[in-house]
PDB file of C-alpha atoms in Angstrom:
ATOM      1  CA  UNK A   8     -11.076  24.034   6.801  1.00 38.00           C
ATOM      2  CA  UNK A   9     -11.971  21.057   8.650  1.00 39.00           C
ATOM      3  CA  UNK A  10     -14.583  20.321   5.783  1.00 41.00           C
ATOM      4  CA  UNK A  11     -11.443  20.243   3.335  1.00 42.00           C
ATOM      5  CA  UNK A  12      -9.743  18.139   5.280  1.00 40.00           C
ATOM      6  CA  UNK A  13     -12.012  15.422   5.780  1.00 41.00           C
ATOM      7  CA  UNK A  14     -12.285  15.219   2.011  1.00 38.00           C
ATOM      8  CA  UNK A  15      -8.551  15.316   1.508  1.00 42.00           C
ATOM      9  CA  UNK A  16      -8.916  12.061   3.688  1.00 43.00           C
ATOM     10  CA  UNK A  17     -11.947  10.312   1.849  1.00 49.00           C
ATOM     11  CA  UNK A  18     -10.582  10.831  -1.343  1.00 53.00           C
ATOM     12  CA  UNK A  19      -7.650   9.030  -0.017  1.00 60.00           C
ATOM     13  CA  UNK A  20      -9.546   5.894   0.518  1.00 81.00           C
ATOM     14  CA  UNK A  21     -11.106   4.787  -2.641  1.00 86.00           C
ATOM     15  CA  UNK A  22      -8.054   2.128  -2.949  1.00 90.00           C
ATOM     16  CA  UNK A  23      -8.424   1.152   0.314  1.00 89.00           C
ATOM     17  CA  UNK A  24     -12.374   0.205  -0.029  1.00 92.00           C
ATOM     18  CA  UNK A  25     -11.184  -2.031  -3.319  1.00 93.00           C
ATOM     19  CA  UNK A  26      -8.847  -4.071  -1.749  1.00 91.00           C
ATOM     20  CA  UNK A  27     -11.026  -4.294   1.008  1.00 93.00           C
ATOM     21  CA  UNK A  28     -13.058  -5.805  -1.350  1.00 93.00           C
ATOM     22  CA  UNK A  29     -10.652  -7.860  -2.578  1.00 92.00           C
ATOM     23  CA  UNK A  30      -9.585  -9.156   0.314  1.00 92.00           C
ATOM     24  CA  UNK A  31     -12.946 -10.383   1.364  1.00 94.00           C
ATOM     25  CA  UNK A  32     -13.400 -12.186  -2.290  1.00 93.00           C
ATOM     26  CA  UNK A  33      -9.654 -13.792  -1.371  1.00 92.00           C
ATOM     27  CA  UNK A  34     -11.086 -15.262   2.162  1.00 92.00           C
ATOM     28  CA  UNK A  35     -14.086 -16.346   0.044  1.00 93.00           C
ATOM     29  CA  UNK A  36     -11.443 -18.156  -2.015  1.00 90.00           C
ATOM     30  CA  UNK A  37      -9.667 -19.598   1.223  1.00 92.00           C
ATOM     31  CA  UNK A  38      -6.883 -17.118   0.649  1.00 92.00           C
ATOM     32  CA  UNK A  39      -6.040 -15.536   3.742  1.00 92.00           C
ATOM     33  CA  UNK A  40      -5.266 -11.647   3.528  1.00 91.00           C
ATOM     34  CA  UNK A  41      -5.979  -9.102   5.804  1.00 88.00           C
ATOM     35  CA  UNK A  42      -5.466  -5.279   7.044  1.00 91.00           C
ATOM     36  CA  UNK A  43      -3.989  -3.993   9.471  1.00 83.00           C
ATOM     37  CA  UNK A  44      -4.999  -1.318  11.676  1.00 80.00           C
ATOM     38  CA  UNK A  45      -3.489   0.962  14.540  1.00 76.00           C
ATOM     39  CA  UNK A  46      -3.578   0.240  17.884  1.00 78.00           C
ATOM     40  CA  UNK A  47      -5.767   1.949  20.134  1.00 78.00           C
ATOM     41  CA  UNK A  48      -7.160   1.708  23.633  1.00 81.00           C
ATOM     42  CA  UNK A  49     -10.325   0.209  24.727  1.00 85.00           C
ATOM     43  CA  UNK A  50     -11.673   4.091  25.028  1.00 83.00           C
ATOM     44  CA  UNK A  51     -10.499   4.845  21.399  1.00 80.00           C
ATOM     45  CA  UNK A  52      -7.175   7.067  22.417  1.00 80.00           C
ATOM     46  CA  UNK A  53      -4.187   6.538  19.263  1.00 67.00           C
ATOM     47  CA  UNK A  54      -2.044   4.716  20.687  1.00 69.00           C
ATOM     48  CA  UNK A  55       0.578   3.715  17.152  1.00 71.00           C
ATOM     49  CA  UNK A  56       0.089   3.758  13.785  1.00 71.00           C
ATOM     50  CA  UNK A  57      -0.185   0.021  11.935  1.00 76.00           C
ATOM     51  CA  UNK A  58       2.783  -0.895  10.335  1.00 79.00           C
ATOM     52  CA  UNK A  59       1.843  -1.173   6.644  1.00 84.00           C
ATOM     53  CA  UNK A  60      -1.506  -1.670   5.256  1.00 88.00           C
ATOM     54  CA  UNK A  61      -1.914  -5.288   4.390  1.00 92.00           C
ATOM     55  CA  UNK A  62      -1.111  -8.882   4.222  1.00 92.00           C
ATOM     56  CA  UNK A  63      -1.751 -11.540   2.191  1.00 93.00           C
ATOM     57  CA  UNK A  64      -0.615 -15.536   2.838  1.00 91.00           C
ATOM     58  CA  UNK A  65      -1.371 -17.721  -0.669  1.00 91.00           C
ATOM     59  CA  UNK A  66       0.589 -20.715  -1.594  1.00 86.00           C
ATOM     60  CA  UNK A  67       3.456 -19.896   0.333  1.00 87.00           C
ATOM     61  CA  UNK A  68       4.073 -16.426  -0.915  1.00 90.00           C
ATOM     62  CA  UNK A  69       3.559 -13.450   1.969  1.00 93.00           C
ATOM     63  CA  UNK A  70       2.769 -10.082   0.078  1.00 94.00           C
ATOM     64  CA  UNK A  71       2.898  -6.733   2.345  1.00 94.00           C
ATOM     65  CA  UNK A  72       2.155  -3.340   1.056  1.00 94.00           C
ATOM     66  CA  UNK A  73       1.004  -0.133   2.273  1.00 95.00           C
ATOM     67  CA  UNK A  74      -1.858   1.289  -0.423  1.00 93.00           C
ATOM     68  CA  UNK A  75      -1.410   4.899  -1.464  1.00 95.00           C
ATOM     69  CA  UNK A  76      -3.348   7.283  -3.616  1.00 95.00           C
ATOM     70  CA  UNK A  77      -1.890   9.674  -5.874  1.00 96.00           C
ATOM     71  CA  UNK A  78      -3.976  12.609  -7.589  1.00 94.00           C
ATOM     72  CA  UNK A  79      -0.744  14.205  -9.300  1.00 95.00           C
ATOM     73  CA  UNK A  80       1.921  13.388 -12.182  1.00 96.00           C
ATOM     74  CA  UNK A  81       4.335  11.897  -9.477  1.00 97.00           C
ATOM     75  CA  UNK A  82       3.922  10.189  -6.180  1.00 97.00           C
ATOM     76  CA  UNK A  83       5.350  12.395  -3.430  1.00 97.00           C
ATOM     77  CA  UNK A  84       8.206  10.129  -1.679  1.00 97.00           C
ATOM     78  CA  UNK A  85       7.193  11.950   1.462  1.00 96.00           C
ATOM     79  CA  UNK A  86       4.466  10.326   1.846  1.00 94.00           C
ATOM     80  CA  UNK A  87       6.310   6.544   2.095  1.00 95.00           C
ATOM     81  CA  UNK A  88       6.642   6.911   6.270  1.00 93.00           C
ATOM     82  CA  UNK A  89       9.331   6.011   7.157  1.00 93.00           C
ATOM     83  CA  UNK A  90       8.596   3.829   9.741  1.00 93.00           C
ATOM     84  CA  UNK A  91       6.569   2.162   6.988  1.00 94.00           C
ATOM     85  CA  UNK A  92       9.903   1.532   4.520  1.00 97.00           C
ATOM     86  CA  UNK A  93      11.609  -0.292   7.671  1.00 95.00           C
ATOM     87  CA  UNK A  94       8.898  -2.825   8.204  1.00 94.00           C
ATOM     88  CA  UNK A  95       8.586  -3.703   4.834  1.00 96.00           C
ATOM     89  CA  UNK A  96      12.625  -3.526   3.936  1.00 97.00           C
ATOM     90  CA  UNK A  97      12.381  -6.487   7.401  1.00 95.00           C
ATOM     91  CA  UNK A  98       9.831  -8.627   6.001  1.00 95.00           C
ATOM     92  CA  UNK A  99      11.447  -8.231   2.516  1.00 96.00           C
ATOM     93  CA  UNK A 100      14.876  -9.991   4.090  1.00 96.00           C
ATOM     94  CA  UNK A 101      13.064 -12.376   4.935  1.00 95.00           C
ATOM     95  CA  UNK A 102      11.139 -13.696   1.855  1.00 94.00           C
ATOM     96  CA  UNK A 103       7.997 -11.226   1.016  1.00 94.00           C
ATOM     97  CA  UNK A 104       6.870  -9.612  -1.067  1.00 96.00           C
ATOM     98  CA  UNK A 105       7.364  -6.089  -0.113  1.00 96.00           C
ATOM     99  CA  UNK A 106       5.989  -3.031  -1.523  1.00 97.00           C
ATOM    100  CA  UNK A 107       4.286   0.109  -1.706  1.00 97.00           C
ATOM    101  CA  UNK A 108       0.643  -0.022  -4.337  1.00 96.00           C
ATOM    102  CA  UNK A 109      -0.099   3.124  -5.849  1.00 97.00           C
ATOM    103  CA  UNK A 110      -3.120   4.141  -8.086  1.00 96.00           C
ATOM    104  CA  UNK A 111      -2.443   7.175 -10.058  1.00 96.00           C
ATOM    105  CA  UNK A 112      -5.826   8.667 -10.537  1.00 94.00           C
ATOM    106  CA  UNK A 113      -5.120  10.468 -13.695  1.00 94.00           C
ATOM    107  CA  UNK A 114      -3.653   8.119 -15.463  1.00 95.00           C
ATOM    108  CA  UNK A 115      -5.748   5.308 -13.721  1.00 94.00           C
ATOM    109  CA  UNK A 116      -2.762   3.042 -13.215  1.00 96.00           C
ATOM    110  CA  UNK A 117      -2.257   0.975 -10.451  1.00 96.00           C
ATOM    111  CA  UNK A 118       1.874   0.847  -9.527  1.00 97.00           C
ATOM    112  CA  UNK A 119       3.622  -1.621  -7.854  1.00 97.00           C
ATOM    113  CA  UNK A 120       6.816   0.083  -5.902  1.00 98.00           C
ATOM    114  CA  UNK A 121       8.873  -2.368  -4.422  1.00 97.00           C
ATOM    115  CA  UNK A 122      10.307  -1.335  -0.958  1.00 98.00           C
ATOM    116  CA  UNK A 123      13.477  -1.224  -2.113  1.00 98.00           C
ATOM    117  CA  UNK A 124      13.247   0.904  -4.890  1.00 98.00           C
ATOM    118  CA  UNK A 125      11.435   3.215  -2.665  1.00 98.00           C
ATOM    119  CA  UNK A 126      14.480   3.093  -0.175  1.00 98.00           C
ATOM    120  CA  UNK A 127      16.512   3.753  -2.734  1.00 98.00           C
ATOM    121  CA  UNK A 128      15.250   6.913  -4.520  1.00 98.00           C
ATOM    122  CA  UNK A 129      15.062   8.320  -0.946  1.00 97.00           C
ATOM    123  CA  UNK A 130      18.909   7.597  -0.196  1.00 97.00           C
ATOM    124  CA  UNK A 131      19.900   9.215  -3.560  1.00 97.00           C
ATOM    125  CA  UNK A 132      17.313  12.366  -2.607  1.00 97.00           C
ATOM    126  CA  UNK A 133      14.613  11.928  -4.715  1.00 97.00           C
ATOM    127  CA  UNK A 134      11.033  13.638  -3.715  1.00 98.00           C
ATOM    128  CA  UNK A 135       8.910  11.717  -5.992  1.00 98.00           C
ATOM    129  CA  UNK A 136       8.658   8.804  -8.706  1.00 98.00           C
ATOM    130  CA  UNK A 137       6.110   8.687 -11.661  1.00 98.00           C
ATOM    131  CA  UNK A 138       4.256   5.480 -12.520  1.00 97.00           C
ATOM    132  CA  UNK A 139       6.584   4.375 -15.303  1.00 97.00           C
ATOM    133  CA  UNK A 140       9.350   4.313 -12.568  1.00 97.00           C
ATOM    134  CA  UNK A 141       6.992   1.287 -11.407  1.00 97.00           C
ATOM    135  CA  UNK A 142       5.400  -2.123 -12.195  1.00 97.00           C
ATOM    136  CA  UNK A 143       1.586  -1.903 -13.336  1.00 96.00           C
ATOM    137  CA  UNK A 144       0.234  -4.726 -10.904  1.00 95.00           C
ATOM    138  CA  UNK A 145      -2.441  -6.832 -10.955  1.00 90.00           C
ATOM    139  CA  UNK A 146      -4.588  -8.185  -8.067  1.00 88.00           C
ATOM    140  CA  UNK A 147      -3.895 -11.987  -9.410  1.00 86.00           C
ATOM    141  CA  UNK A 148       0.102 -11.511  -8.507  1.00 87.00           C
ATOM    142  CA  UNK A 149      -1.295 -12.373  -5.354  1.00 83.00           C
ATOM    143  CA  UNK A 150      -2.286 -15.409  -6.198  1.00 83.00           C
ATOM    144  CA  UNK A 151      -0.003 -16.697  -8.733  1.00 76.00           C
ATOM    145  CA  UNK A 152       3.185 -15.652  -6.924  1.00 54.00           C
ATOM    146  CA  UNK A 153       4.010 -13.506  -9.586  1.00 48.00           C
ATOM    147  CA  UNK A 154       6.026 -10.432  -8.666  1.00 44.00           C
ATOM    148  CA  UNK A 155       4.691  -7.333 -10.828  1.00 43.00           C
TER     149      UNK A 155
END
């Protein structure tokens, strides 16, 4: 069981390692991005969970996302924390770039969600959005200020 689990969890972070990567090409570019992490105590105890994944500070433009991986048809709503949705919907008022990224592994799309949409299918009770309900996004939207 505990075998499972720890795969559930690494197959989870394939996204995460290549925007890792991306974020260290960024710095190399003198684009300042980084992740976040949770807060814990000197001795390693959880103490709170980070906010959302990661930032990203280019030409004026803040981006914040949380990364997500999604090995079925439709991205299960439940697992956009809530907790995450309010930090983003607050840095959304005031000017970023707000959103959840998504790679579908089937289909091998990456999927832009912006927070509000996200909000939004929750309100009106939905359990899960498909790619198409997306953007397909592109790593140089972080750059160019683009929004998809």
């Amino acid at each position: 069981m505990r075998e499972a689990a720890g795969m559930r969890q690494e197959r989870g972070k394939h996204l995460e390692r290549e925007i890792d990567r991306l974020i260290a090409w960024l710095d190399e570019q003198g684009i300042h991005g980084h992740k976040n992490h949770v807060k814990r105590t000197e001795g390693g105890v959880y103490l709170e969970g980070e906010p959302f994944d990661y930032e990203v500070f280019c030409n004026g433009k803040f981006a914040a996302f949380d990364a997500k991986e999604c090995h079925e048809r439709r991205w299960n709503l439940a697992n956009a924390k809530l907790s995450q949705i309010r930090h983003l919907l607050n840095l959304r008022k005031h000017g970023a770039d707000a959103f959840f990224l998504v790679y579908f592994a089937q289909s091998k799309r990456l999927v832009k969600f912006d927070v509000e949409l996200v909000r939004k299918a929750i309100a009106s009770g939905a359990k899960s959005l498909t790619a198409d309900e997306g953007s397909d996004w592109r790593w140089d939207s972080l750059t160019t200020g683009s929004v998809a």
